[in-house]
Short mmCIF file of C-alpha atoms in Angstrom, two decimals:
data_model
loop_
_atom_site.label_atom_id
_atom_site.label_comp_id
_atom_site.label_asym_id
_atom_site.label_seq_id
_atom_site.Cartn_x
_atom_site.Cartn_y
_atom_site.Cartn_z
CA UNK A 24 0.00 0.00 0.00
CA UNK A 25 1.14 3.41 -1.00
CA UNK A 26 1.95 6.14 1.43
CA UNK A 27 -0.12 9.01 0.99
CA UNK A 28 1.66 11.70 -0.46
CA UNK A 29 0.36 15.21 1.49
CA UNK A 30 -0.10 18.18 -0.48
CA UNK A 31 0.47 21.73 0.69
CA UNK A 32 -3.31 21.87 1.41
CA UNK A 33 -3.05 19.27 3.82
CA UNK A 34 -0.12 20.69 6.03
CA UNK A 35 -2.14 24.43 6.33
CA UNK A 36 -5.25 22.78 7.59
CA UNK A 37 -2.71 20.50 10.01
CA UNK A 38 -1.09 24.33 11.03
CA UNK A 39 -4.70 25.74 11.70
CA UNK A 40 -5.68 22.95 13.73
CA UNK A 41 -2.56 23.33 15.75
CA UNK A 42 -2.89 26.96 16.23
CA UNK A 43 -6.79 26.84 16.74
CA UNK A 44 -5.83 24.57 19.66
CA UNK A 45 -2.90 27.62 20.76
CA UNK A 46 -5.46 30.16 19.92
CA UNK A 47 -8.23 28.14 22.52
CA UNK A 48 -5.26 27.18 25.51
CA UNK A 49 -4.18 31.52 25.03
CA UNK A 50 -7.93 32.27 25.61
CA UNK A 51 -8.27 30.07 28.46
CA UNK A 52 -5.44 31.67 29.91
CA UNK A 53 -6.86 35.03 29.43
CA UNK A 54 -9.69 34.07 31.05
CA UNK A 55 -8.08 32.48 34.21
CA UNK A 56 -5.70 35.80 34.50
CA UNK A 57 -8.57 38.05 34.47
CA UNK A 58 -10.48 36.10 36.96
CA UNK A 59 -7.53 35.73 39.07
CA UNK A 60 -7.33 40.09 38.62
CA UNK A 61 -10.73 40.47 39.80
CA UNK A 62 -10.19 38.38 42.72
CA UNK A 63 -7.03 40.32 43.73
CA UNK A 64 -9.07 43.48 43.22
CA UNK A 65 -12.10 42.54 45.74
CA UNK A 66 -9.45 40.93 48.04
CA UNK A 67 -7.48 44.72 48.23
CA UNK A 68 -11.40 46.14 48.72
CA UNK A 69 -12.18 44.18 51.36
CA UNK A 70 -8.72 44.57 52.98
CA UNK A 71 -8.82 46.27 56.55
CA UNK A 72 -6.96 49.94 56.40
CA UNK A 73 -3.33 49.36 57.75
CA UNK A 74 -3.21 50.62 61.00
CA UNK A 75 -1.21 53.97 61.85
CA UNK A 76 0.46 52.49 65.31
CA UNK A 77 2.26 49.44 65.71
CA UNK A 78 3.61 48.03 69.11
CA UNK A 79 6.40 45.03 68.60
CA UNK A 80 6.42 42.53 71.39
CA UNK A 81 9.39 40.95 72.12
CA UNK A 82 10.76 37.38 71.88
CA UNK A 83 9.99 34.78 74.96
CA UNK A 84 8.33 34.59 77.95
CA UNK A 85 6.99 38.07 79.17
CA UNK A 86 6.34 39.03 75.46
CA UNK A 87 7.20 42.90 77.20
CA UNK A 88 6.84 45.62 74.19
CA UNK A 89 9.95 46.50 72.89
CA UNK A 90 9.18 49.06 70.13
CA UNK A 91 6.87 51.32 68.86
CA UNK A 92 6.17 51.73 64.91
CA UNK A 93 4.33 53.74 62.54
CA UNK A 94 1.98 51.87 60.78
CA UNK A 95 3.90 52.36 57.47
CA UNK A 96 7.26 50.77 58.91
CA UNK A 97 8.82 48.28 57.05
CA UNK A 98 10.81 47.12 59.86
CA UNK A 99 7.95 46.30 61.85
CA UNK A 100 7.93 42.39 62.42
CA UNK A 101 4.79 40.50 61.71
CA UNK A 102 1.81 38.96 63.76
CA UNK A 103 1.85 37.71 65.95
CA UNK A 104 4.78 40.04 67.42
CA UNK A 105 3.27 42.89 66.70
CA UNK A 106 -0.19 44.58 67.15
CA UNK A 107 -1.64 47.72 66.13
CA UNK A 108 -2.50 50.38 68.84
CA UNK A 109 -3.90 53.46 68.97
CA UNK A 110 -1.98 57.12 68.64
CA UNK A 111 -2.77 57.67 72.18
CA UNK A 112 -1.59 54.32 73.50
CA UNK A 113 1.72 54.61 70.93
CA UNK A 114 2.17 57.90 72.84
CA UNK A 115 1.22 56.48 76.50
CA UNK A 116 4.28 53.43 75.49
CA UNK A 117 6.51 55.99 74.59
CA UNK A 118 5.78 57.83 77.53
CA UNK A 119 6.92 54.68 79.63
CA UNK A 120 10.38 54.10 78.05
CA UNK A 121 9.14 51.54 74.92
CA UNK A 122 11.93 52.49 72.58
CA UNK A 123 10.59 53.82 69.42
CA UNK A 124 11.55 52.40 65.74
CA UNK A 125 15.12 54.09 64.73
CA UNK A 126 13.65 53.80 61.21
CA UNK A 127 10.20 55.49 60.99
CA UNK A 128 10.46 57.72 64.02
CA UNK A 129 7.21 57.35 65.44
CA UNK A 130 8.25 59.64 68.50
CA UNK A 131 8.60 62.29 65.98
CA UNK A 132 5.38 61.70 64.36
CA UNK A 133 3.63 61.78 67.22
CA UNK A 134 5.49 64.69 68.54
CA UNK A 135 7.33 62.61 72.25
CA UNK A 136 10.47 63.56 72.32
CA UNK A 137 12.94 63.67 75.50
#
């Protein structure tokens, strides 16, 4: 039996199959990205504020505070070692020797200094 001999027709309609199938996996991507976009979007909607005070707690037992932050900091540590507070209790730990944050200067900010 004879091999069939293919003819420039039949390697274009092999090529569009094989990019019809690219053309559906790019789409599907598309689609996945975008719905992955909009989740990011309502998930940075729904996203608590930052808050403007941060108190770090310190390693161990006692857990004692051991700086104060400005909510911005990006040396603050994360939870659980550190909590947010409010400007007055930021000021009230200053106030009883919690060092602040050589880095953000939340004494300045809040306008404690010695």
């Amino acid at each position: 039996m004879p091999d069939k001999v293919l003819t420039r027709l039949d390697l274009l309609r092999f090529l569009e199959r094989v990019q019809e199938g690219d053309l559906a996996r790019t789409r599907r991507w598309l689609a996945d990205e975008e719905r992955r976009e909009t989740e990011r979007a309502r998930a940075a909607a729904h996203r608590p504020p930052a808050p403007d005070w941060l108190i770090e707690q310190g390693i161990g037992q006692g857990r004692r505070p051991v700086n104060v932050h400005a909510g911005h900091c990006v040396m603050a540590p994360k939870p659980p070692r550190v909590r947010a507070v409010t400007q007055e209790q930021a000021r009230q730990a200053l106030g009883e020797r919690v060092e602040a944050c050589p880095h953000c200067r939340p004494d300045t900010e809040l306008g404690v200094l010695d």
